Short mmCIF file of C-alpha atoms and ligand atoms in Angstrom, two decimals:
data_model
loop_
_atom_site.label_atom_id
_atom_site.label_comp_id
_atom_site.label_asym_id
_atom_site.label_seq_id
_atom_site.Cartn_x
_atom_site.Cartn_y
_atom_site.Cartn_z
CA MET A 135 19.04 42.46 -34.40
CA SER A 136 22.02 40.58 -33.24
CA SER A 137 22.20 39.53 -29.71
CA PRO A 138 24.15 41.30 -27.13
CA LEU A 139 26.20 38.16 -25.99
CA SER A 140 27.08 35.82 -28.89
CA PHE A 141 29.59 32.42 -28.58
CA ASP A 142 30.71 29.84 -30.45
CA GLU A 143 28.82 26.28 -29.31
CA PRO A 144 31.32 25.05 -28.40
CA THR A 145 31.79 27.61 -25.99
CA LEU A 146 28.01 27.85 -25.64
CA ARG A 147 28.05 23.92 -24.62
CA ALA A 148 31.08 24.58 -22.27
CA ILE A 149 28.90 26.82 -20.80
CA VAL A 150 26.11 25.63 -20.57
CA ASP A 151 27.80 23.02 -19.02
CA GLN A 152 29.43 24.82 -16.53
CA VAL A 153 25.77 25.57 -15.72
CA VAL A 154 24.41 22.40 -14.75
CA ARG A 155 27.21 21.78 -13.04
CA ASN A 156 26.64 24.85 -10.63
CA LEU A 157 22.73 23.81 -9.93
CA GLN A 158 24.09 19.95 -9.18
CA GLY A 159 26.63 21.46 -6.96
CA ALA A 160 29.52 19.18 -8.63
CA ALA A 161 32.90 19.61 -8.55
CA PRO A 162 34.21 21.38 -12.03
CA ALA A 163 34.35 17.73 -13.53
CA ALA A 164 35.97 17.03 -17.32
CA ALA A 165 33.49 17.36 -20.33
CA SER A 166 32.95 13.74 -21.04
CA ALA A 167 32.39 13.29 -16.52
CA PRO A 168 28.51 11.48 -16.19
CA VAL A 169 26.18 14.42 -14.75
CA VAL A 170 26.06 13.70 -11.17
CA ALA A 171 22.55 11.84 -10.56
CA PRO A 172 20.09 14.09 -8.44
CA ALA A 173 20.82 11.64 -5.96
CA ARG A 174 24.00 11.80 -5.28
CA ARG A 175 24.27 15.73 -4.24
CA GLU A 176 26.83 16.40 -1.62
CA GLY A 177 25.31 17.88 1.83
CA ARG A 178 21.85 18.49 -0.37
CA PHE A 179 18.59 17.32 1.49
CA GLY A 180 20.52 14.57 3.40
CA VAL A 181 22.15 13.19 0.97
CA PHE A 182 26.08 12.94 2.18
CA THR A 183 28.97 11.11 1.36
CA ASP A 184 31.01 12.27 4.55
CA VAL A 185 29.94 11.45 8.20
CA PRO A 186 30.90 13.82 10.27
CA ALA A 187 28.38 16.56 8.01
CA ALA A 188 26.20 14.06 7.62
CA CYS A 189 25.95 14.36 11.78
CA ALA A 190 26.17 17.20 12.07
CA ALA A 191 24.10 17.99 10.11
CA ALA A 192 21.20 15.77 11.82
CA GLN A 193 22.33 17.21 15.10
CA ALA A 194 21.26 20.88 14.13
CA ALA A 195 18.27 19.45 12.36
CA PHE A 196 17.21 17.59 15.63
CA ARG A 197 17.72 21.22 17.04
CA GLN A 198 15.38 22.43 14.88
CA LEU A 199 12.83 19.85 14.76
CA GLN A 200 12.53 20.54 19.03
CA PRO A 201 10.41 23.18 19.47
CA LEU A 202 8.35 22.34 16.46
CA GLY A 203 6.50 19.17 18.96
CA PHE A 204 4.48 16.89 18.64
CA ALA A 205 2.89 19.12 15.90
CA GLY A 206 5.75 18.34 13.80
CA ARG A 207 6.73 15.26 14.28
CA ALA A 208 3.24 14.12 13.12
CA LYS A 209 3.92 16.25 9.81
CA VAL A 210 6.67 14.52 9.67
CA VAL A 211 5.01 10.86 10.23
CA GLU A 212 2.58 12.12 7.63
CA ILE A 213 4.47 12.85 5.21
CA VAL A 214 6.54 9.89 5.31
CA LYS A 215 3.72 7.58 5.02
CA THR A 216 2.32 9.99 2.10
CA LEU A 217 5.26 9.74 -0.19
CA ALA A 218 5.89 6.06 -0.07
CA GLU A 219 2.71 5.11 -0.45
CA LYS A 220 2.40 7.54 -3.19
CA ASN A 221 5.89 6.95 -4.42
CA ALA A 222 5.06 3.52 -3.98
CA VAL A 223 5.26 2.58 -7.60
CA GLU A 224 8.27 4.65 -8.78
CA TRP A 225 10.83 3.54 -5.20
CA GLY A 226 9.51 -0.35 -5.79
CA ARG A 227 10.67 -0.38 -9.19
CA ILE A 228 14.52 1.43 -8.82
CA GLU A 229 14.78 -0.28 -5.80
CA PHE A 230 14.05 -3.71 -7.52
CA GLU A 231 16.24 -2.47 -10.08
CA GLU A 232 18.66 -1.66 -7.89
CA THR A 233 19.11 -4.58 -5.42
CA ARG A 234 17.99 -7.28 -8.05
CA ILE A 235 16.43 -9.74 -5.48
CA GLY A 236 12.63 -10.47 -4.50
CA ARG A 237 9.72 -9.94 -7.03
CA LEU A 238 8.45 -6.02 -7.76
CA ALA A 239 5.28 -6.18 -7.17
CA HIS A 240 6.19 -6.82 -3.24
CA LYS A 241 9.13 -4.36 -3.77
CA VAL A 242 5.45 -2.01 -4.27
CA GLU A 243 3.83 -3.65 -1.22
CA LYS A 244 5.75 -2.65 1.35
CA LEU A 245 5.92 0.89 0.16
CA GLN A 246 2.35 0.88 -0.04
CA ILE A 247 1.55 0.08 4.22
CA VAL A 248 4.44 1.78 5.76
CA LYS A 249 1.23 3.81 6.84
CA LEU A 250 0.76 0.77 8.85
CA VAL A 251 3.53 1.29 10.73
CA PRO A 252 2.71 3.45 14.48
CA GLY A 253 3.31 6.93 14.88
CA ILE A 254 3.00 9.66 17.45
CA GLU A 255 0.18 7.85 19.07
CA TRP A 256 2.60 4.99 20.57
CA LEU A 257 3.98 7.37 22.77
CA ARG A 258 1.53 8.09 26.34
CA PRO A 259 3.50 8.93 29.62
CA PHE A 260 3.15 6.98 32.75
CA ALA A 261 1.78 9.42 35.32
CA LEU A 262 1.75 8.77 39.19
CA SER A 263 -0.51 10.30 41.76
CA GLY A 264 0.31 10.06 45.51
CA ASP A 265 0.23 11.00 49.35
CA HIS A 266 3.66 12.62 48.18
CA GLY A 267 2.32 14.99 44.81
CA ILE A 268 2.62 13.45 41.49
CA THR A 269 5.15 12.00 39.11
CA LEU A 270 5.35 12.44 35.13
CA GLU A 271 7.61 9.99 33.23
CA GLU A 272 7.64 10.80 29.79
CA HIS A 273 9.36 9.33 26.43
CA ALA A 274 12.38 11.97 25.31
CA PRO A 275 14.27 11.30 22.08
CA PHE A 276 18.02 10.46 22.11
CA GLY A 277 18.72 12.84 19.72
CA VAL A 278 20.61 11.45 16.96
CA ILE A 279 20.28 7.88 15.87
CA GLY A 280 23.14 5.81 13.64
CA ALA A 281 20.45 3.25 11.59
CA ILE A 282 21.67 0.12 9.48
CA THR A 283 19.39 -0.93 6.49
CA PRO A 284 19.22 -4.03 4.93
CA VAL A 285 19.88 -5.00 0.90
CA THR A 286 15.98 -7.60 1.39
CA HIS A 287 14.68 -4.54 1.87
CA SER A 288 16.13 -0.48 1.59
CA VAL A 289 13.48 2.04 1.22
CA PRO A 290 10.83 0.38 3.18
CA THR A 291 12.95 -0.55 6.23
CA ILE A 292 14.26 3.17 5.95
CA CYS A 293 10.99 4.71 5.80
CA GLY A 294 9.93 2.66 9.42
CA ASN A 295 12.50 3.62 10.49
CA ILE A 296 11.98 7.31 9.61
CA VAL A 297 7.87 6.64 11.27
CA SER A 298 9.23 6.08 14.35
CA MET A 299 12.34 7.78 14.97
CA VAL A 300 10.96 10.74 13.96
CA ALA A 301 7.50 10.23 15.80
CA ALA A 302 10.53 9.94 19.19
CA GLY A 303 11.87 13.32 18.13
CA ASN A 304 14.93 12.44 17.16
CA ALA A 305 17.16 13.29 13.90
CA VAL A 306 18.53 9.68 11.59
CA VAL A 307 21.73 8.86 10.10
CA PHE A 308 21.63 6.01 7.64
CA ASN A 309 24.77 3.79 6.45
CA PRO A 310 22.34 1.80 3.96
CA HIS A 311 23.65 -1.21 2.21
CA PRO A 312 25.61 -0.16 -0.43
CA GLY A 313 24.02 -2.78 -2.70
CA GLY A 314 20.84 -0.19 -1.68
CA ALA A 315 22.85 2.93 -0.94
CA ARG A 316 21.17 4.20 -4.54
CA CYS A 317 17.80 3.83 -4.48
CA ALA A 318 18.09 4.77 -0.34
CA ALA A 319 19.76 7.98 -1.51
CA THR A 320 16.06 8.40 -3.53
CA ALA A 321 14.04 8.51 -1.44
CA VAL A 322 15.85 10.41 1.57
CA ARG A 323 16.06 13.86 -0.76
CA VAL A 324 12.48 13.40 -1.61
CA ILE A 325 11.57 12.73 1.70
CA ASN A 326 13.95 15.74 2.68
CA GLU A 327 13.12 18.02 0.66
CA ALA A 328 8.94 17.73 1.28
CA ILE A 329 10.14 17.93 4.93
CA HIS A 330 11.93 21.82 4.17
CA ALA A 331 9.13 22.61 2.33
CA SER A 332 6.36 22.63 5.39
CA LEU A 333 8.79 22.77 8.69
CA GLY A 334 12.07 24.68 6.65
CA ILE A 335 14.00 21.33 8.10
CA GLU A 336 16.92 20.18 4.79
CA HIS A 337 18.50 17.38 7.49
CA LEU A 338 16.66 15.45 9.04
CA VAL A 339 16.63 13.01 7.35
CA CYS A 340 20.48 12.13 6.43
CA VAL A 341 21.74 8.37 4.45
CA LEU A 342 25.27 7.76 2.99
CA ALA A 343 25.30 7.89 -0.70
CA GLU A 344 28.62 5.80 -0.52
CA PRO A 345 28.09 3.03 2.43
CA THR A 346 31.10 1.12 3.55
CA LEU A 347 32.12 -0.37 6.59
CA ASP A 348 34.49 3.09 7.14
CA THR A 349 31.74 4.90 7.02
CA PHE A 350 29.87 2.06 9.22
CA ASN A 351 32.52 2.44 11.62
CA ALA A 352 33.32 6.46 11.90
CA LEU A 353 28.96 6.48 12.61
CA CYS A 354 29.15 4.42 15.41
CA GLY A 355 32.01 5.93 16.88
CA HIS A 356 30.69 10.23 16.51
CA GLU A 357 29.89 11.71 19.01
CA ALA A 358 26.44 12.92 18.04
CA VAL A 359 25.45 9.48 17.19
CA ARG A 360 23.49 8.78 20.94
CA LEU A 361 22.03 5.35 19.69
CA LEU A 362 21.80 1.99 16.84
CA CYS A 363 19.69 0.94 15.49
CA VAL A 364 20.71 -2.20 13.65
CA THR A 365 18.68 -3.94 10.93
CA GLY A 366 20.79 -7.19 9.21
CA GLY A 367 22.12 -10.12 10.02
CA PRO A 368 24.70 -11.40 11.74
CA GLY A 369 27.88 -9.79 11.23
CA VAL A 370 26.24 -6.37 11.79
CA VAL A 371 24.64 -7.07 14.01
CA ASN A 372 27.58 -8.36 15.83
CA ALA A 373 30.16 -5.31 15.04
CA ALA A 374 27.68 -2.93 15.97
CA MET A 375 27.29 -4.77 20.25
CA ARG A 376 31.40 -4.09 19.87
CA SER A 377 31.08 -0.44 19.52
CA GLY A 378 30.39 0.18 22.15
CA LYS A 379 26.66 2.04 21.76
CA ARG A 380 23.59 1.40 22.92
CA ALA A 381 22.44 -0.76 20.14
CA ILE A 382 18.82 -2.03 19.26
CA CYS A 383 19.54 -4.89 17.18
CA ALA A 384 16.41 -5.86 14.69
CA GLY A 385 18.90 -9.56 13.58
CA PRO A 386 18.88 -12.59 11.27
CA GLY A 387 16.28 -15.33 11.81
CA ASN A 388 15.69 -18.81 10.44
CA PRO A 389 11.99 -19.26 11.20
CA PRO A 390 10.87 -23.05 11.59
CA VAL A 391 7.14 -23.98 10.86
CA VAL A 392 5.58 -27.05 12.60
CA VAL A 393 2.59 -28.78 10.90
CA ASP A 394 0.75 -31.43 13.88
CA GLY A 395 -2.06 -32.65 11.49
CA THR A 396 -4.07 -31.46 13.55
CA GLY A 397 -5.49 -28.60 11.67
CA ASN A 398 -6.28 -27.95 8.38
CA LEU A 399 -3.67 -28.79 6.24
CA ALA A 400 -4.68 -27.21 3.01
CA LYS A 401 -5.25 -23.77 4.87
CA ALA A 402 -1.72 -24.84 6.11
CA ALA A 403 -0.08 -25.47 3.05
CA ALA A 404 -0.97 -22.08 1.69
CA ASP A 405 -0.54 -20.10 4.78
CA VAL A 406 3.43 -21.41 3.77
CA ILE A 407 3.23 -20.51 0.46
CA LYS A 408 2.03 -17.26 1.26
CA GLY A 409 4.92 -16.63 4.03
CA ALA A 410 7.77 -17.89 1.74
CA ALA A 411 7.35 -16.80 -1.47
CA TYR A 412 6.81 -13.92 0.19
CA ASP A 413 9.14 -10.95 -2.45
CA ASN A 414 11.01 -14.49 -2.64
CA ASN A 415 11.98 -15.78 0.63
CA LEU A 416 13.31 -12.41 1.62
CA LEU A 417 11.57 -11.33 3.91
CA CYS A 418 13.22 -12.24 8.24
CA VAL A 419 9.61 -13.87 9.38
CA GLY A 420 9.11 -15.59 5.97
CA GLU A 421 9.02 -18.73 7.23
CA LYS A 422 12.26 -21.45 5.59
CA GLN A 423 11.14 -24.91 6.70
CA VAL A 424 9.23 -27.09 7.34
CA PHE A 425 8.35 -30.26 9.96
CA VAL A 426 5.84 -32.23 9.39
CA LEU A 427 4.08 -35.40 10.96
CA GLU A 428 4.86 -38.89 9.99
CA SER A 429 1.56 -38.83 9.93
CA CYS A 430 0.33 -36.29 7.47
CA ALA A 431 3.37 -35.16 5.86
CA GLU A 432 1.89 -37.24 2.57
CA ARG A 433 -1.82 -35.26 2.30
CA PHE A 434 0.81 -32.61 3.07
CA LEU A 435 3.26 -31.92 0.75
CA ASN A 436 -0.06 -32.98 -1.40
CA GLU A 437 -2.12 -29.95 -0.82
CA LEU A 438 1.67 -27.71 -1.00
CA ALA A 439 1.89 -29.01 -4.50
CA ARG A 440 -2.62 -28.73 -5.42
CA ALA A 441 -1.65 -24.84 -4.23
CA GLY A 442 1.03 -24.30 -6.88
CA ALA A 443 3.81 -24.73 -4.80
CA ALA A 444 6.62 -26.99 -6.68
CA LYS A 445 7.88 -30.29 -5.80
CA LEU A 446 11.96 -31.20 -6.18
CA THR A 447 12.96 -34.89 -6.91
CA PRO A 448 16.21 -35.87 -4.87
CA ALA A 449 18.40 -35.22 -7.97
CA GLN A 450 17.29 -31.74 -7.99
CA LEU A 451 17.31 -30.61 -5.29
CA ASP A 452 21.06 -32.37 -5.49
CA ARG A 453 21.38 -29.14 -7.93
CA LEU A 454 19.95 -26.85 -6.66
CA THR A 455 22.41 -27.46 -3.81
CA ALA A 456 25.33 -27.51 -5.68
CA ALA A 457 24.13 -24.13 -6.92
CA ALA A 458 23.19 -22.65 -3.81
CA PHE A 459 25.97 -23.43 -1.36
CA THR A 460 29.58 -24.42 -1.06
CA THR A 461 31.51 -25.36 2.05
CA ALA A 462 34.09 -23.71 3.77
CA LYS A 463 35.67 -24.69 7.53
CA ASP A 464 35.64 -22.31 10.46
CA ALA A 465 38.13 -21.61 13.17
CA GLY A 466 37.91 -24.96 14.75
CA GLY A 467 37.69 -26.71 11.34
CA CYS A 468 34.41 -27.90 10.77
CA SER A 469 32.90 -27.82 7.34
CA HIS A 470 29.91 -25.92 7.43
CA PRO A 471 27.82 -24.13 4.08
CA VAL A 472 27.95 -20.69 2.74
CA LEU A 473 25.47 -19.13 1.12
CA ASN A 474 25.24 -18.07 -2.40
CA ARG A 475 23.90 -14.59 -1.76
CA LYS A 476 23.81 -14.02 -6.11
CA LEU A 477 20.48 -16.46 -6.10
CA VAL A 478 18.88 -14.72 -2.76
CA GLY A 479 15.52 -13.59 -3.32
CA ALA A 480 15.83 -15.19 -7.24
CA ASP A 481 12.69 -16.16 -8.66
CA ALA A 482 11.47 -19.83 -7.92
CA ALA A 483 11.31 -20.56 -11.53
CA VAL A 484 15.38 -19.80 -11.67
CA LEU A 485 15.82 -21.82 -9.33
CA ALA A 486 14.40 -24.76 -10.57
CA GLN A 487 16.00 -24.29 -13.63
CA HIS A 488 19.91 -24.44 -11.68
CA ALA A 489 17.92 -27.83 -10.24
CA GLY A 490 17.42 -28.94 -13.96
CA ALA A 491 13.17 -28.28 -13.41
CA THR A 492 11.30 -26.17 -15.18
CA VAL A 493 7.83 -24.68 -13.81
CA PRO A 494 5.86 -21.91 -14.87
CA ALA A 495 7.30 -18.22 -15.07
CA ASP A 496 5.07 -17.62 -11.74
CA CYS A 497 5.93 -20.51 -10.43
CA PRO A 498 6.00 -18.22 -5.97
CA LEU A 499 7.93 -21.60 -4.53
CA LEU A 500 9.82 -24.54 -5.33
CA PHE A 501 9.59 -27.07 -1.65
CA ALA A 502 11.72 -30.95 -1.41
CA GLU A 503 11.56 -33.66 1.26
CA THR A 504 15.48 -33.16 2.81
CA ASP A 505 16.54 -34.21 6.66
CA ALA A 506 17.28 -31.87 9.10
CA SER A 507 21.12 -31.54 9.17
CA HIS A 508 20.20 -30.42 5.43
CA ALA A 509 21.78 -26.86 3.95
CA PHE A 510 18.52 -25.74 3.10
CA VAL A 511 17.13 -26.05 6.54
CA MET A 512 20.23 -24.93 8.65
CA GLU A 513 20.52 -21.96 6.60
CA GLU A 514 18.58 -18.80 7.10
CA GLN A 515 18.52 -19.43 2.74
CA MET A 516 15.81 -16.76 1.14
CA MET A 517 15.46 -17.93 -1.16
CA PRO A 518 11.43 -19.61 -2.60
CA MET A 519 12.39 -22.84 -1.84
CA ILE A 520 11.13 -24.75 1.31
CA PRO A 521 12.91 -27.78 2.51
CA VAL A 522 10.19 -30.55 4.42
CA VAL A 523 11.40 -32.40 6.73
CA ARG A 524 9.47 -35.68 8.20
CA VAL A 525 9.59 -36.38 11.65
CA LYS A 526 8.08 -39.14 13.61
CA THR A 527 6.69 -37.17 16.89
CA PHE A 528 5.93 -33.76 17.82
CA ALA A 529 8.35 -33.43 20.37
CA GLU A 530 11.24 -33.95 17.51
CA ALA A 531 9.64 -31.75 15.40
CA VAL A 532 9.87 -29.12 18.14
CA ALA A 533 13.46 -30.03 18.80
CA ALA A 534 14.57 -29.77 15.11
CA ALA A 535 12.68 -26.62 14.73
CA VAL A 536 14.83 -25.28 17.83
CA ARG A 537 18.10 -26.39 16.81
CA SER A 538 17.23 -24.73 13.49
CA GLU A 539 16.34 -21.41 14.35
CA HIS A 540 19.34 -21.13 16.07
CA GLY A 541 18.66 -19.01 19.77
CA TYR A 542 18.22 -15.99 17.03
CA LYS A 543 14.56 -15.77 19.45
CA HIS A 544 13.09 -14.32 15.21
CA SER A 545 10.25 -15.98 14.32
CA ALA A 546 8.09 -19.51 14.75
CA ILE A 547 5.23 -20.48 13.00
CA ILE A 548 2.40 -23.98 14.07
CA HIS A 549 -0.29 -25.08 12.34
CA SER A 550 -2.25 -26.89 15.28
CA LEU A 551 -5.69 -26.79 17.19
CA ASN A 552 -3.83 -28.30 19.75
CA VAL A 553 -3.23 -26.42 22.29
CA GLU A 554 -1.22 -28.12 24.13
CA HIS A 555 0.95 -27.92 20.69
CA MET A 556 0.18 -24.72 20.59
CA SER A 557 2.36 -24.06 23.96
CA GLN A 558 4.79 -26.06 24.44
CA MET A 559 6.58 -25.12 20.80
CA ALA A 560 6.40 -21.54 22.20
CA ARG A 561 7.27 -22.54 24.74
CA ALA A 562 10.29 -24.34 23.61
CA VAL A 563 11.45 -22.01 20.51
CA ASP A 564 11.15 -18.58 22.37
CA THR A 565 10.86 -16.50 19.93
CA THR A 566 9.71 -12.61 19.40
CA LEU A 567 7.18 -13.73 17.05
CA PHE A 568 4.96 -16.50 17.18
CA VAL A 569 2.40 -16.92 14.50
CA LYS A 570 -0.25 -19.93 15.20
CA ASN A 571 -2.36 -20.88 12.02
CA GLY A 572 -1.64 -18.54 10.05
CA ALA A 573 1.30 -17.56 7.70
CA SER A 574 4.05 -15.88 9.47
CA VAL A 575 3.29 -11.91 8.06
CA ALA A 576 0.13 -12.51 10.57
CA GLY A 577 2.80 -11.54 13.18
CA LEU A 578 3.72 -7.88 11.18
CA GLY A 579 -0.30 -7.20 11.40
CA LEU A 580 -0.83 -8.13 7.68
CA GLY A 581 -3.83 -10.56 8.14
CA GLY A 582 -3.10 -10.92 11.51
CA GLU A 583 -4.03 -8.47 14.89
CA GLY A 584 -0.99 -6.46 15.33
CA TYR A 585 1.18 -3.12 13.42
CA LEU A 586 4.03 -2.90 10.86
CA ASN A 587 7.31 -2.65 11.26
CA TYR A 588 10.00 -3.50 9.23
CA SER A 589 12.63 -3.33 11.71
CA ILE A 590 12.52 -6.46 14.26
CA ALA A 591 14.73 -6.18 17.17
CA THR A 592 15.11 -9.02 17.83
CA THR A 593 19.10 -9.57 19.69
CA THR A 594 18.29 -6.87 21.75
CA GLY A 595 14.09 -7.96 22.67
CA GLU A 596 12.42 -4.90 21.88
CA GLY A 597 10.56 -6.83 19.33
CA ILE A 598 8.82 -4.83 16.70
CA ALA A 599 10.44 -1.43 16.74
CA THR A 600 7.53 1.08 17.05
CA PRO A 601 8.12 4.89 18.22
CA LEU A 602 9.09 4.25 22.24
CA THR A 603 11.66 1.83 21.04
CA PHE A 604 13.81 5.13 20.32
CA THR A 605 12.84 7.32 23.44
CA ARG A 606 14.61 7.40 27.24
CA THR A 607 12.71 7.72 30.06
CA ARG A 608 12.46 11.16 31.33
CA ARG A 609 11.20 12.15 34.57
CA CYS A 610 9.42 14.78 36.14
CA VAL A 611 8.37 14.95 40.06
CA MET A 612 6.32 17.51 41.81
CA VAL A 613 6.89 16.97 45.53
CA ASP A 614 3.15 17.77 47.80
CA ASN A 615 1.11 19.35 45.13
CA LEU A 616 0.01 20.55 42.05
CA ARG A 617 -2.76 17.51 43.05
CA ILE A 618 -5.88 17.65 42.17
CA PHE A 619 -7.52 16.47 46.07
P1 NAD B 805 23.74 -7.73 6.35
O1 NAD B 805 23.73 -8.45 7.55
O2 NAD B 805 24.44 -8.59 4.96
O3 NAD B 805 23.48 -6.17 5.50
C1 NAD B 805 22.83 -4.74 6.22
C2 NAD B 805 23.69 -4.29 6.93
O4 NAD B 805 24.95 -4.43 7.59
C3 NAD B 805 24.12 -3.78 5.29
O5 NAD B 805 24.21 -2.46 5.40
C4 NAD B 805 25.58 -4.29 5.66
O6 NAD B 805 26.61 -3.58 4.90
C5 NAD B 805 25.85 -4.21 7.09
N1 NAD B 805 27.21 -4.51 6.83
C6 NAD B 805 27.51 -6.47 6.77
N2 NAD B 805 28.59 -6.65 7.77
C7 NAD B 805 29.16 -5.62 8.04
C8 NAD B 805 29.52 -5.88 8.90
N3 NAD B 805 30.78 -6.60 9.09
N4 NAD B 805 30.02 -4.07 9.94
C9 NAD B 805 29.42 -3.22 8.98
N5 NAD B 805 28.48 -3.25 8.31
C10 NAD B 805 28.40 -4.20 7.41
O7 NAD B 805 22.24 -8.62 5.46
P2 NAD B 805 21.25 -8.35 4.64
O8 NAD B 805 21.25 -9.25 3.30
O9 NAD B 805 21.08 -6.98 3.67
O10 NAD B 805 19.85 -8.73 5.12
C11 NAD B 805 19.09 -9.84 5.92
C12 NAD B 805 19.59 -9.77 6.80
O11 NAD B 805 19.60 -8.76 7.54
C13 NAD B 805 19.53 -11.49 7.43
O12 NAD B 805 19.73 -12.31 7.94
C14 NAD B 805 17.64 -10.98 7.86
O13 NAD B 805 17.74 -12.45 8.53
C15 NAD B 805 18.11 -9.41 8.62
N6 NAD B 805 17.15 -8.88 8.62
C16 NAD B 805 15.99 -8.73 9.55
C17 NAD B 805 14.95 -7.98 10.19
C18 NAD B 805 14.51 -7.71 11.38
O14 NAD B 805 13.20 -7.39 11.55
N7 NAD B 805 15.00 -8.64 12.35
C19 NAD B 805 14.31 -7.18 9.38
C20 NAD B 805 15.20 -7.42 8.03
C21 NAD B 805 16.50 -7.75 7.49
#
């Protein structure tokens, strides 16, 4: 029996190609064009290339979310936390393969712990009751938020931001770092598919699949965007602050550590390795330089080596420094080091090769003795190489720590049992996070009390982001009535 329709093979192939393109929503393309990755489908499940289209879709989604109330927001939070944990291995892998920085196991772990980010339970109204009636202050959403994410934790920052922002009732458009844009689009599409299946909203979370400085500027300038949230380095923080929009800025850090010798040096060394080696020192809170009192320096250095870190000789340090930094002149003609981004987040073993040293492939961290003005001390190097500086007095340690932190007001760590020392350093560094006798990550609720997020609003002062960070306060007043006595 013959088929009612019959085609020769080239015709059949052309029809199949066209059907596939239609299903992908792609424009007609040459037969040899590569299949468009699902994550890049324009305007489906939150993935856009056009800023106005993304902002309009997010604005419409915000309006769809409003009537669903707290239950709708709670559902989105549950969806994001569940998907981050369920897809941690896959999303961690694609982020690692795209960005080529950090450690795969830590990329996965950062997604598994998204469940520790606070949700709608954080939003408690404030009430007043008195002779003139009652007043209720509520934490209301802004509407559409424009969010910028770093390459150091693309998908974890996106997941943490969605939990906080949607718990507060907002929609969001992400302009991710171009180096982590594909994994961002993949995660956003999967999250929107689940939100759509559960709540019928397709674009609550939008992402620009081809982010550039132009899309950043267009996002900042779009009238639907009521608030910016920037997680990144000094360039993007300054650009956002100049945009004229209110911006919540989770800016750069360069966290110093002071070791005064009064505490347990073996634990101090293990804690420094835990924080500084995590994801090859990509964390903004991660220990970046250590100031240790001369009286205990030798013992502390020995403890670092005993705990698995590898020491570089002065000659090896010079070779690594030459590979890790170039020199440039600023507007005033002063020379300053410039980070070689190719070594950011590289394994300690790779850095060791540049130093002319050999260490085991799983070596967590390198360390070397430097002076206080060394490039590895003063620059936010984001590499698993900790410079250790000997100082004569505690006052000298604190002064050097403050200088190296550059007034970012981000994070600092002390290992000490001297309460006076703890208080002196806390006052002097004036940082958002100050950890005593623990690894830096304890400041994010990982080994210390507290809660997690990947955006720590250091520059603008809101602290570790929560749903409250993304709300505006609205007051409702009833005069002379409604009290129960
Ligand atoms: P980055 O500043 O290079 O990039 C961040 C984002 O800003 C990216 O999306 C990038 O494309 C964009 N961008 C960069 N310069 C810009 C400019 N001039 N105008 C507009 N957009 C611009 O940072 P990164 O390397 O992706 O991330 C590391 C930096 O982020 C470090 O400084 C780290 O301390 C910081 N960070 C801070 C936090 C925090 O919570 N405080 C969290 C993670 C990372």
